[in-house]
Structure formats: C-alpha cells, structure tokens
Amino acid sequence: MVNRSQVQDAIDASSGILRLRPCWVPRSFLIPGRRLKLHPDDLYAFGGHRGGINERWFSSTTKASNGPDTLPDEGLSYVQPQKGEKFLLKDAVEAAGDLLLGADVMEREGGWNLLCKFFDNLGPIPHHMHQTDEFAKLVGHKGKPEAYYFPPQYNQVQNNFPHTYMGLEPGTTKDDIRRCLQNWNKGDNGILAYARAYRLVPGEGWQIDPGILHAPGSLVTYEPQVNSDVFAMFQSEVDGRIVDWSLLVKDVKPEFSHDLDYLISMLDWEGNVNPEFAKTNKTLPRPVKAAEEMESQGYRELWITYGIKDYSAKELTVLPKRSVTIRDSAAYGAILTQGRGRIAGHAVGTPSMIRFGEMTEDELFVTAAAAQQGVLIENHSSSEPLVLLKHFGPGNPDAAPLVKR
C-alpha cells in the first residue's frame, strides 16, 4: 500500500504529471472489436472463460464488476513512477487525494469520482440501462450517467453495426416492455422493435442519463462516466447470442429479481420515450475559445463532453511543430490518440501495438496543481497533429457554464 510520502515523491519527480499503465478489462458477453491496439495474441489474456478484452479503462479507481472470477485489481489503474514500484491510483487517492485532486475536491467529493474508458466491440451490445442513484444505492453502488465520444483516430474501421439504439419509440407502453421481459426465454424478446436507432458519427457524441435504455453500436467509444459499473440488460438475444437473465438482475436485490413491475420501474420512462431524444441528448463539439485565437497559437481545443455536473472532457490538438501551454482548473486524466511529442517534459506517443502487461507512453494523470499552473505540450512532428483526450471529474469549474442538468 502506497503512503502519502511516496505519492508526494512521485509527484515531485514528475512535475505533477503521473504516467499510468494500460488497464485492460474483458467482458464475457461481448466480442472484441480489435481496434484498441492490443496484440491479437493477447485479446483473451484473462482466459477464454473470461471473454475477450474490449475495454481499456483510464485513470480508474473503480474495480470492474465482472462476476466471481474478477481479479482483485481488475479495472484499477496503476501509476508507474519514475523510480520504484508501481502503485494503484486508487491507493494514491486514498493516501494523498489532496495532493492529486486538490483539498477542496477531496473535501467535496471524497475521491476521484470518475470512470473513463475506450469501449471497442465487433457488433452491437444488448439494449440495457444503468441504474439511478435511487436504485443503485439499494445494492451498495452509485447510479451511472455516461457520455460517448467517437474518436476518429480509432474509427477508421467501423465494424459490424455503427448505430446505437437509444431510448424507446414514443408511444411505447410499459405493457409492451413487460411482454418483452415475459418472452425472455423465447430467444429474441423483441425489445428493439420498440427502440430507435441512430447512426454514429466519428467526432460527435451523446449523453446517456441513468435509466435510459441504449444498445451501443460498433464504433470505438470514449466514455467518461460516473465511477460505477452497475447495469441491467433488457435484451435477451443479440447477434444470435443469448443473454442470461442474470445480466438483467445483476444489480437488483434478490427479492426483486423476478418482479417485472420493479424492473420496469428502474427505467426513466419519460426520458426513454422523449420525442426529441436526439435534440436532448446529442453532444456536438464546442470550441473552448474562439477558433481563430487558438489556431494562431498553434492548437485547437474542443469540449466533447459537457452539460452535466458529474464529468466533462476535452479534445486537444496541437498543430505540427508547435507547442502550447494549456491551463485547466481541475485535475484530469489524459489519453493520447495521435502523434508524438512531450507533455511537461515527458515523452509521449501513440503506440502501434501493445502487448498485455507492457507499459506505454500514451496515458497520463495531471494533478490539479500542475493543471492550474499550466502544462507545456510540444508536438515534435513536422506533419502530424498531436491529439489527446482529457477527462475531468465532477465539479470542473471550467465546464460549469455548460452544465444543463
């Protein structure tokens, strides 16, 4: 277990910017999309019985909820200090969260309340939802809103189904969904007949609130979200694969596991049948400053996740052979999606291929003090932009003007 002194030493030795090791997560009920740059021999590194790796988690202090075979550190990010042994970011936050996030954030939030990931699947996944706080707290968890952004650098191949069913068709009734649950063991329970699919577009995004049904499609998705792994699958068959009832009631108290009225009550009904669902939930990139001002200084920065108090995210592009100092008001995690260069003196680059268990130079955690002081980012290429995604936890002051709900 890391102590406060070790965290301080790691921060001091790295100018407040910590390197993170890749954190891979398998899912037994999904088929990997093979675009996360993980070596093909390592897609089933957890064992075939655990399923393939189709997620990479970033800056994670959240343990994966993957059933009885889940490893003790599954889903948890490790810090790789310049000297000494790796340690869990989770342990560092518990030992010295004020040094990483700021004393005000630790007092308000009690930790790094963010989970962010790349999701990469061959085809669609089942129509499902994430519980609200009201229902999640009954099983000892937090509810989970989540956001989507589709990074163009990871979506040159869009795989089998670049569409996502979201919500329910206006006019759908609770009796319609009850019949779907009653038909669970008949193969396809037909719930997608009551849903509406939207074409996914690289460079755009969506906000998915708790209680909203969604069946993510086959684009690689960058997903900032509340640090919880609760969900309930409402679709019984996808791509010819049967979804077990246990995945519907994984985060439901046992006495309600066959109570159809209770299961349906977990849905945000009005949100699901909203006739202006896309207008309400689609997220288009917004420049952080005037585009001409940023271009003249050698960079572009966009809000790509915003509108909700729980998290926010930016995409930063530094133009070829340019450098820029960027200041933010809060700590953040960062994942490089294109290019090479230096960030506060740390060499960074996007890997072509990653072996399971190997270190990379594409993921960092920036402490609040370093972010507020300003981070120098240098693009060493004469032709290619340097692009990184930056994920922030709840209460980011810079994102406050954009909060809608």
Short mmCIF file of C-alpha atoms in Angstrom, two decimals:
data_model
loop_
_atom_site.label_atom_id
_atom_site.label_comp_id
_atom_site.label_asym_id
_atom_site.label_seq_id
_atom_site.Cartn_x
_atom_site.Cartn_y
_atom_site.Cartn_z
CA MET A 1 0.00 0.00 0.00
CA VAL A 2 1.45 3.36 -1.03
CA ASN A 3 1.76 6.09 1.59
CA ARG A 4 1.49 9.88 1.41
CA SER A 5 5.25 10.39 1.30
CA GLN A 6 5.62 8.07 -1.70
CA VAL A 7 2.83 9.86 -3.56
CA GLN A 8 4.50 13.20 -2.84
CA ASP A 9 7.84 11.87 -4.09
CA ALA A 10 6.24 10.60 -7.31
CA ILE A 11 4.55 13.96 -7.90
CA ASP A 12 7.73 15.93 -7.20
CA ALA A 13 9.81 13.73 -9.51
CA SER A 14 7.39 14.14 -12.43
CA SER A 15 6.36 17.80 -12.23
CA GLY A 16 2.90 16.77 -11.07
CA ILE A 17 2.18 14.51 -14.03
CA LEU A 18 2.00 10.75 -13.43
CA ARG A 19 2.35 8.02 -16.03
CA LEU A 20 -0.34 5.32 -15.95
CA ARG A 21 -0.07 1.72 -17.13
CA PRO A 22 -2.72 0.40 -19.57
CA CYS A 23 -5.71 -1.08 -17.74
CA TRP A 24 -7.50 -3.79 -19.76
CA VAL A 25 -10.97 -5.17 -18.96
CA PRO A 26 -12.63 -8.25 -20.51
CA ARG A 27 -16.36 -8.85 -20.96
CA SER A 28 -17.63 -12.41 -21.19
CA PHE A 29 -20.78 -11.48 -23.15
CA LEU A 30 -19.11 -9.37 -25.88
CA ILE A 31 -16.83 -9.87 -28.91
CA PRO A 32 -13.74 -7.62 -29.12
CA GLY A 33 -13.60 -5.11 -31.96
CA ARG A 34 -9.77 -5.42 -32.22
CA ARG A 35 -9.05 -1.68 -32.57
CA LEU A 36 -7.53 -0.85 -29.17
CA LYS A 37 -4.03 -1.68 -30.48
CA LEU A 38 -3.77 -4.70 -28.19
CA HIS A 39 -1.76 -7.52 -29.79
CA PRO A 40 -4.17 -10.12 -31.28
CA ASP A 41 -2.49 -12.88 -29.27
CA ASP A 42 -3.48 -11.05 -26.08
CA LEU A 43 -7.19 -10.48 -26.71
CA TYR A 44 -8.04 -13.34 -24.35
CA ALA A 45 -5.21 -12.72 -21.88
CA PHE A 46 -7.58 -13.19 -18.92
CA GLY A 47 -8.55 -16.64 -20.25
CA GLY A 48 -11.18 -17.72 -22.74
CA HIS A 49 -13.73 -18.27 -19.99
CA ARG A 50 -13.49 -14.56 -19.09
CA GLY A 51 -14.21 -13.37 -22.62
CA GLY A 52 -12.19 -11.07 -24.82
CA ILE A 53 -10.72 -7.69 -23.95
CA ASN A 54 -12.84 -4.94 -25.47
CA GLU A 55 -12.33 -2.15 -22.95
CA ARG A 56 -9.38 -0.06 -21.80
CA TRP A 57 -10.04 1.93 -18.64
CA PHE A 58 -8.34 5.27 -17.93
CA SER A 59 -7.31 6.86 -14.63
CA SER A 60 -9.50 4.30 -12.92
CA THR A 61 -10.06 3.94 -9.19
CA THR A 62 -13.08 1.70 -9.85
CA LYS A 63 -12.91 -2.08 -9.61
CA ALA A 64 -14.59 -3.91 -12.50
CA SER A 65 -17.75 -5.83 -11.69
CA ASN A 66 -17.20 -8.97 -13.75
CA GLY A 67 -18.58 -11.77 -11.61
CA PRO A 68 -16.84 -14.26 -9.29
CA ASP A 69 -13.70 -14.57 -11.44
CA THR A 70 -12.92 -10.83 -11.30
CA LEU A 71 -9.30 -10.29 -10.27
CA PRO A 72 -8.54 -8.18 -7.16
CA ASP A 73 -7.10 -5.31 -9.23
CA GLU A 74 -9.26 -5.71 -12.34
CA GLY A 75 -10.27 -2.32 -13.69
CA LEU A 76 -7.85 -0.40 -11.44
CA SER A 77 -5.17 1.85 -12.96
CA TYR A 78 -1.55 1.62 -11.82
CA VAL A 79 0.78 4.60 -11.56
CA GLN A 80 4.29 3.92 -12.88
CA PRO A 81 6.62 6.33 -11.02
CA GLN A 82 9.98 7.31 -12.42
CA LYS A 83 11.60 5.33 -9.61
CA GLY A 84 10.29 2.45 -7.55
CA GLU A 85 7.40 0.04 -7.89
CA LYS A 86 4.04 0.72 -9.46
CA PHE A 87 1.10 1.52 -7.19
CA LEU A 88 -2.65 1.80 -7.62
CA LEU A 89 -4.08 5.23 -8.39
CA LYS A 90 -6.91 4.25 -6.04
CA ASP A 91 -4.47 3.78 -3.16
CA ALA A 92 -2.75 7.07 -4.00
CA VAL A 93 -6.05 8.96 -3.88
CA GLU A 94 -6.92 7.36 -0.55
CA ALA A 95 -3.48 8.20 0.90
CA ALA A 96 -2.99 11.67 -0.56
CA GLY A 97 -6.00 12.73 -2.59
CA ASP A 98 -5.47 16.39 -1.76
CA LEU A 99 -2.06 16.28 -3.48
CA LEU A 100 -3.63 14.82 -6.62
CA LEU A 101 -7.06 16.43 -6.83
CA GLY A 102 -6.82 19.42 -4.51
CA ALA A 103 -8.01 19.71 -0.93
CA ASP A 104 -11.30 21.34 -2.00
CA VAL A 105 -12.20 18.45 -4.31
CA MET A 106 -11.33 15.84 -1.69
CA GLU A 107 -13.48 17.63 0.87
CA ARG A 108 -16.39 17.88 -1.56
CA GLU A 109 -16.14 14.55 -3.41
CA GLY A 110 -14.07 12.29 -1.16
CA GLY A 111 -12.17 10.87 -4.14
CA TRP A 112 -11.73 10.69 -7.90
CA ASN A 113 -15.35 10.02 -8.79
CA LEU A 114 -14.83 9.32 -12.48
CA LEU A 115 -14.54 6.24 -14.65
CA CYS A 116 -13.41 6.70 -18.25
CA LYS A 117 -12.78 4.06 -20.90
CA PHE A 118 -12.44 3.08 -24.51
CA PHE A 119 -15.14 0.60 -25.50
CA ASP A 120 -14.48 -1.48 -28.63
CA ASN A 121 -16.90 -4.16 -29.80
CA LEU A 122 -17.33 -6.04 -33.08
CA GLY A 123 -21.09 -5.50 -33.16
CA PRO A 124 -23.87 -4.07 -31.00
CA ILE A 125 -24.34 -4.96 -27.36
CA PRO A 126 -27.71 -5.63 -25.67
CA HIS A 127 -30.24 -2.87 -25.01
CA HIS A 128 -29.52 -2.03 -21.39
CA MET A 129 -29.58 0.72 -18.81
CA HIS A 130 -27.59 1.93 -15.82
CA GLN A 131 -29.48 2.43 -12.59
CA THR A 132 -30.15 5.79 -10.99
CA ASP A 133 -28.77 6.54 -7.53
CA GLU A 134 -32.18 5.62 -6.10
CA PHE A 135 -31.95 2.03 -7.31
CA ALA A 136 -28.16 1.57 -7.28
CA LYS A 137 -27.82 2.51 -3.61
CA LEU A 138 -30.09 -0.41 -2.70
CA VAL A 139 -27.25 -2.75 -3.75
CA GLY A 140 -24.43 -0.59 -2.38
CA HIS A 141 -23.46 1.27 -5.56
CA LYS A 142 -23.84 4.63 -7.25
CA GLY A 143 -26.03 5.34 -10.23
CA LYS A 144 -24.30 5.91 -13.54
CA PRO A 145 -24.77 8.53 -16.20
CA GLU A 146 -22.30 8.19 -19.06
CA ALA A 147 -21.19 10.09 -22.15
CA TYR A 148 -19.99 8.96 -25.57
CA TYR A 149 -17.48 10.45 -27.98
CA PHE A 150 -16.27 8.64 -31.10
CA PRO A 151 -12.57 9.48 -31.71
CA PRO A 152 -11.84 9.50 -35.45
CA GLN A 153 -8.33 8.08 -34.92
CA TYR A 154 -9.80 4.82 -33.57
CA ASN A 155 -12.69 4.55 -36.01
CA GLN A 156 -11.11 4.13 -39.44
CA VAL A 157 -12.91 0.76 -39.44
CA GLN A 158 -16.47 0.99 -38.09
CA ASN A 159 -17.13 -2.77 -37.69
CA ASN A 160 -20.48 -4.51 -37.98
CA PHE A 161 -23.14 -2.10 -36.69
CA PRO A 162 -22.23 1.61 -36.41
CA HIS A 163 -25.64 2.50 -34.99
CA THR A 164 -26.92 2.70 -31.42
CA TYR A 165 -30.48 2.07 -30.29
CA MET A 166 -31.31 4.67 -27.66
CA GLY A 167 -34.45 5.03 -25.62
CA LEU A 168 -37.86 3.81 -26.79
CA GLU A 169 -40.13 4.83 -29.64
CA PRO A 170 -42.67 7.45 -28.47
CA GLY A 171 -45.96 5.72 -27.78
CA THR A 172 -44.35 2.60 -26.32
CA THR A 173 -46.15 1.45 -23.18
CA LYS A 174 -44.92 -0.28 -20.05
CA ASP A 175 -47.07 -3.26 -21.03
CA ASP A 176 -45.03 -3.53 -24.25
CA ILE A 177 -41.82 -3.83 -22.26
CA ARG A 178 -43.46 -6.19 -19.77
CA ARG A 179 -44.26 -8.57 -22.67
CA CYS A 180 -40.62 -8.38 -23.75
CA LEU A 181 -39.48 -9.46 -20.29
CA GLN A 182 -42.10 -12.21 -20.19
CA ASN A 183 -40.70 -13.51 -23.51
CA TRP A 184 -37.11 -13.61 -22.22
CA ASN A 185 -36.64 -17.35 -22.67
CA LYS A 186 -38.10 -17.45 -26.20
CA GLY A 187 -34.92 -16.24 -27.85
CA ASP A 188 -35.18 -12.66 -29.09
CA ASN A 189 -37.59 -10.91 -26.74
CA GLY A 190 -38.30 -8.22 -29.35
CA ILE A 191 -37.41 -5.12 -27.35
CA LEU A 192 -35.63 -3.49 -30.30
CA ALA A 193 -39.00 -3.31 -32.09
CA TYR A 194 -39.79 -0.55 -29.60
CA ALA A 195 -36.46 1.28 -29.90
CA ARG A 196 -35.00 3.83 -32.30
CA ALA A 197 -31.51 3.52 -33.84
CA TYR A 198 -29.21 6.48 -34.52
CA ARG A 199 -26.23 6.46 -36.90
CA LEU A 200 -22.98 7.03 -35.04
CA VAL A 201 -20.66 9.69 -36.46
CA PRO A 202 -16.93 9.91 -35.61
CA GLY A 203 -16.16 13.24 -33.99
CA GLU A 204 -19.59 13.53 -32.36
CA GLY A 205 -21.04 12.32 -29.06
CA TRP A 206 -24.06 11.60 -26.85
CA GLN A 207 -25.13 11.92 -23.22
CA ILE A 208 -26.89 8.88 -21.71
CA ASP A 209 -28.57 9.52 -18.36
CA PRO A 210 -29.32 6.80 -15.78
CA GLY A 211 -32.44 4.82 -16.54
CA ILE A 212 -32.12 5.31 -20.33
CA LEU A 213 -32.04 2.18 -22.47
CA HIS A 214 -29.22 2.03 -25.00
CA ALA A 215 -27.56 -0.64 -27.16
CA PRO A 216 -24.13 0.77 -28.10
CA GLY A 217 -23.03 0.09 -31.66
CA SER A 218 -19.67 -0.87 -33.08
CA LEU A 219 -17.70 2.39 -33.09
CA VAL A 220 -14.81 2.70 -30.65
CA THR A 221 -16.29 4.88 -27.95
CA TYR A 222 -14.59 7.16 -25.45
CA GLU A 223 -16.81 7.07 -22.37
CA PRO A 224 -16.47 9.46 -19.42
CA GLN A 225 -18.90 8.35 -16.72
CA VAL A 226 -19.57 8.21 -13.00
CA ASN A 227 -17.34 5.63 -11.34
CA SER A 228 -19.81 2.78 -11.11
CA ASP A 229 -20.21 -0.48 -13.02
CA VAL A 230 -23.94 -1.09 -12.47
CA PHE A 231 -26.16 -2.15 -15.36
CA ALA A 232 -29.25 -4.16 -16.32
CA MET A 233 -29.59 -5.86 -19.71
CA PHE A 234 -33.14 -5.68 -21.13
CA GLN A 235 -32.48 -7.55 -24.39
CA SER A 236 -32.41 -11.36 -24.33
CA GLU A 237 -30.56 -12.04 -27.60
CA VAL A 238 -28.06 -10.05 -29.63
CA ASP A 239 -26.26 -11.21 -32.77
CA GLY A 240 -27.57 -14.72 -32.17
CA ARG A 241 -26.10 -14.89 -28.64
CA ILE A 242 -28.40 -15.48 -25.69
CA VAL A 243 -28.20 -13.00 -22.81
CA ASP A 244 -28.73 -14.67 -19.46
CA TRP A 245 -31.42 -13.29 -17.14
CA SER A 246 -28.72 -12.83 -14.51
CA LEU A 247 -27.36 -9.89 -16.54
CA LEU A 248 -30.72 -8.16 -16.19
CA VAL A 249 -30.76 -8.51 -12.41
CA LYS A 250 -27.01 -8.31 -11.64
CA ASP A 251 -27.55 -5.12 -9.65
CA VAL A 252 -31.02 -5.84 -8.28
CA LYS A 253 -31.85 -7.07 -4.77
CA PRO A 254 -32.72 -10.81 -4.89
CA GLU A 255 -36.31 -10.29 -3.78
CA PHE A 256 -36.96 -8.14 -6.87
CA SER A 257 -35.14 -10.31 -9.42
CA HIS A 258 -38.39 -11.57 -10.99
CA ASP A 259 -40.63 -8.63 -10.15
CA LEU A 260 -41.34 -7.25 -13.62
CA ASP A 261 -43.01 -4.10 -12.33
CA TYR A 262 -39.93 -3.33 -10.24
CA LEU A 263 -37.56 -3.97 -13.15
CA ILE A 264 -39.56 -1.68 -15.43
CA SER A 265 -39.73 0.97 -12.71
CA MET A 266 -35.91 1.28 -12.92
CA LEU A 267 -36.36 2.92 -16.34
CA ASP A 268 -36.64 6.70 -16.71
CA TRP A 269 -39.85 6.36 -18.69
CA GLU A 270 -40.28 9.95 -19.82
CA GLY A 271 -36.63 10.16 -20.80
CA ASN A 272 -36.86 6.98 -22.85
CA VAL A 273 -39.94 7.98 -24.86
CA ASN A 274 -38.84 11.60 -25.32
CA PRO A 275 -39.89 12.53 -28.89
CA GLU A 276 -36.89 14.89 -29.13
CA PHE A 277 -34.37 12.37 -27.80
CA ALA A 278 -31.59 13.37 -30.21
CA LYS A 279 -32.08 17.09 -29.61
CA THR A 280 -31.95 16.49 -25.87
CA ASN A 281 -29.01 14.09 -25.74
CA LYS A 282 -26.72 14.55 -28.75
CA THR A 283 -23.44 16.33 -27.98
CA LEU A 284 -21.62 18.21 -30.73
CA PRO A 285 -18.07 19.52 -30.15
CA ARG A 286 -17.81 23.13 -28.93
CA PRO A 287 -14.65 25.25 -29.18
CA VAL A 288 -13.18 26.15 -25.80
CA LYS A 289 -12.18 29.57 -27.19
CA ALA A 290 -12.57 31.39 -30.48
CA ALA A 291 -11.19 29.11 -33.21
CA GLU A 292 -9.05 31.86 -34.79
CA GLU A 293 -7.43 32.68 -31.47
CA MET A 294 -6.50 29.05 -30.81
CA GLU A 295 -5.23 28.41 -34.35
CA SER A 296 -2.97 31.44 -34.16
CA GLN A 297 -1.40 29.95 -31.02
CA GLY A 298 -0.87 26.55 -32.66
CA TYR A 299 -3.67 24.48 -31.21
CA ARG A 300 -7.38 23.61 -31.19
CA GLU A 301 -9.35 22.56 -28.13
CA LEU A 302 -12.94 21.36 -28.07
CA TRP A 303 -15.41 20.45 -25.38
CA ILE A 304 -16.54 16.97 -26.40
CA THR A 305 -18.38 16.00 -23.19
CA TYR A 306 -20.31 18.66 -21.31
CA GLY A 307 -23.70 19.65 -19.97
CA ILE A 308 -23.68 17.51 -16.82
CA LYS A 309 -22.08 18.28 -13.46
CA ASP A 310 -20.66 14.77 -12.96
CA TYR A 311 -17.89 14.88 -15.60
CA SER A 312 -16.57 16.69 -18.65
CA ALA A 313 -13.98 16.08 -21.37
CA LYS A 314 -11.95 17.96 -23.97
CA GLU A 315 -10.09 17.05 -27.15
CA LEU A 316 -6.83 18.97 -27.55
CA THR A 317 -4.99 19.13 -30.89
CA VAL A 318 -1.51 20.67 -31.09
CA LEU A 319 -0.53 21.51 -34.65
CA PRO A 320 2.69 20.15 -36.22
CA LYS A 321 5.96 21.66 -34.90
CA ARG A 322 4.04 23.83 -32.45
CA SER A 323 3.89 23.97 -28.67
CA VAL A 324 1.36 25.44 -26.28
CA THR A 325 0.87 25.83 -22.54
CA ILE A 326 -2.67 24.84 -21.51
CA ARG A 327 -4.16 25.71 -18.12
CA ASP A 328 -7.12 23.89 -16.59
CA SER A 329 -8.85 24.44 -13.27
CA ALA A 330 -9.03 20.78 -12.23
CA ALA A 331 -7.06 17.54 -12.28
CA TYR A 332 -7.58 15.29 -15.28
CA GLY A 333 -6.61 12.05 -16.92
CA ALA A 334 -5.31 12.11 -20.49
CA ILE A 335 -5.03 9.56 -23.30
CA LEU A 336 -3.12 10.33 -26.49
CA THR A 337 -4.91 9.34 -29.70
CA GLN A 338 -2.50 10.64 -32.33
CA GLY A 339 1.06 11.89 -32.72
CA ARG A 340 4.17 12.15 -30.57
CA GLY A 341 5.97 14.82 -28.58
CA ARG A 342 6.37 15.88 -24.97
CA ILE A 343 3.98 16.83 -22.20
CA ALA A 344 5.70 18.78 -19.41
CA GLY A 345 8.95 17.13 -20.42
CA HIS A 346 7.52 13.59 -20.55
CA ALA A 347 7.96 11.82 -23.88
CA VAL A 348 4.57 10.77 -25.22
CA GLY A 349 3.48 8.86 -28.31
CA THR A 350 0.64 6.78 -29.66
CA PRO A 351 1.59 3.08 -29.84
CA SER A 352 1.12 0.97 -32.97
CA MET A 353 0.63 -2.22 -30.96
CA ILE A 354 0.56 -3.03 -27.23
CA ARG A 355 1.36 -6.33 -25.54
CA PHE A 356 -0.73 -7.21 -22.49
CA GLY A 357 1.13 -6.10 -19.37
CA GLU A 358 3.50 -3.77 -21.20
CA MET A 359 3.97 -0.08 -20.44
CA THR A 360 3.04 2.63 -22.96
CA GLU A 361 3.67 6.38 -23.30
CA ASP A 362 0.11 7.41 -24.15
CA GLU A 363 -1.64 7.77 -20.77
CA LEU A 364 -1.10 10.34 -18.02
CA PHE A 365 -2.72 11.77 -14.91
CA VAL A 366 -2.31 15.52 -14.39
CA THR A 367 -2.62 16.76 -10.81
CA ALA A 368 -4.75 19.78 -10.00
CA ALA A 369 -1.71 21.89 -9.13
CA ALA A 370 0.02 21.07 -12.42
CA ALA A 371 -3.14 21.69 -14.43
CA GLN A 372 -3.67 25.09 -12.80
CA GLN A 373 -0.04 26.11 -13.27
CA GLY A 374 -0.18 25.16 -16.94
CA VAL A 375 1.10 22.17 -18.90
CA LEU A 376 3.52 22.63 -21.79
CA ILE A 377 2.61 20.35 -24.70
CA GLU A 378 5.03 20.03 -27.61
CA ASN A 379 4.35 18.40 -30.97
CA HIS A 380 7.61 17.08 -32.44
CA SER A 381 6.17 16.04 -35.80
CA SER A 382 6.55 18.24 -38.86
CA SER A 383 3.41 16.81 -40.48
CA GLU A 384 1.08 15.13 -37.96
CA PRO A 385 -1.03 16.73 -35.22
CA LEU A 386 -0.70 15.63 -31.61
CA VAL A 387 -4.15 14.82 -30.21
CA LEU A 388 -5.17 13.91 -26.68
CA LEU A 389 -8.44 13.43 -24.84
CA LYS A 390 -8.73 14.92 -21.35
CA HIS A 391 -11.28 13.61 -18.83
CA PHE A 392 -12.31 15.59 -15.75
CA GLY A 393 -14.22 14.53 -12.66
CA PRO A 394 -17.27 16.22 -11.11
CA GLY A 395 -17.32 19.94 -10.43
CA ASN A 396 -14.78 21.09 -13.04
CA PRO A 397 -15.11 24.91 -12.78
CA ASP A 398 -14.24 25.39 -16.46
CA ALA A 399 -17.21 23.25 -17.52
CA ALA A 400 -19.71 24.85 -15.12
CA PRO A 401 -21.10 27.38 -17.67
CA LEU A 402 -22.08 24.47 -19.95
CA VAL A 403 -24.00 22.45 -17.33
CA LYS A 404 -27.64 21.89 -18.31
CA ARG A 405 -28.63 19.15 -15.87
#
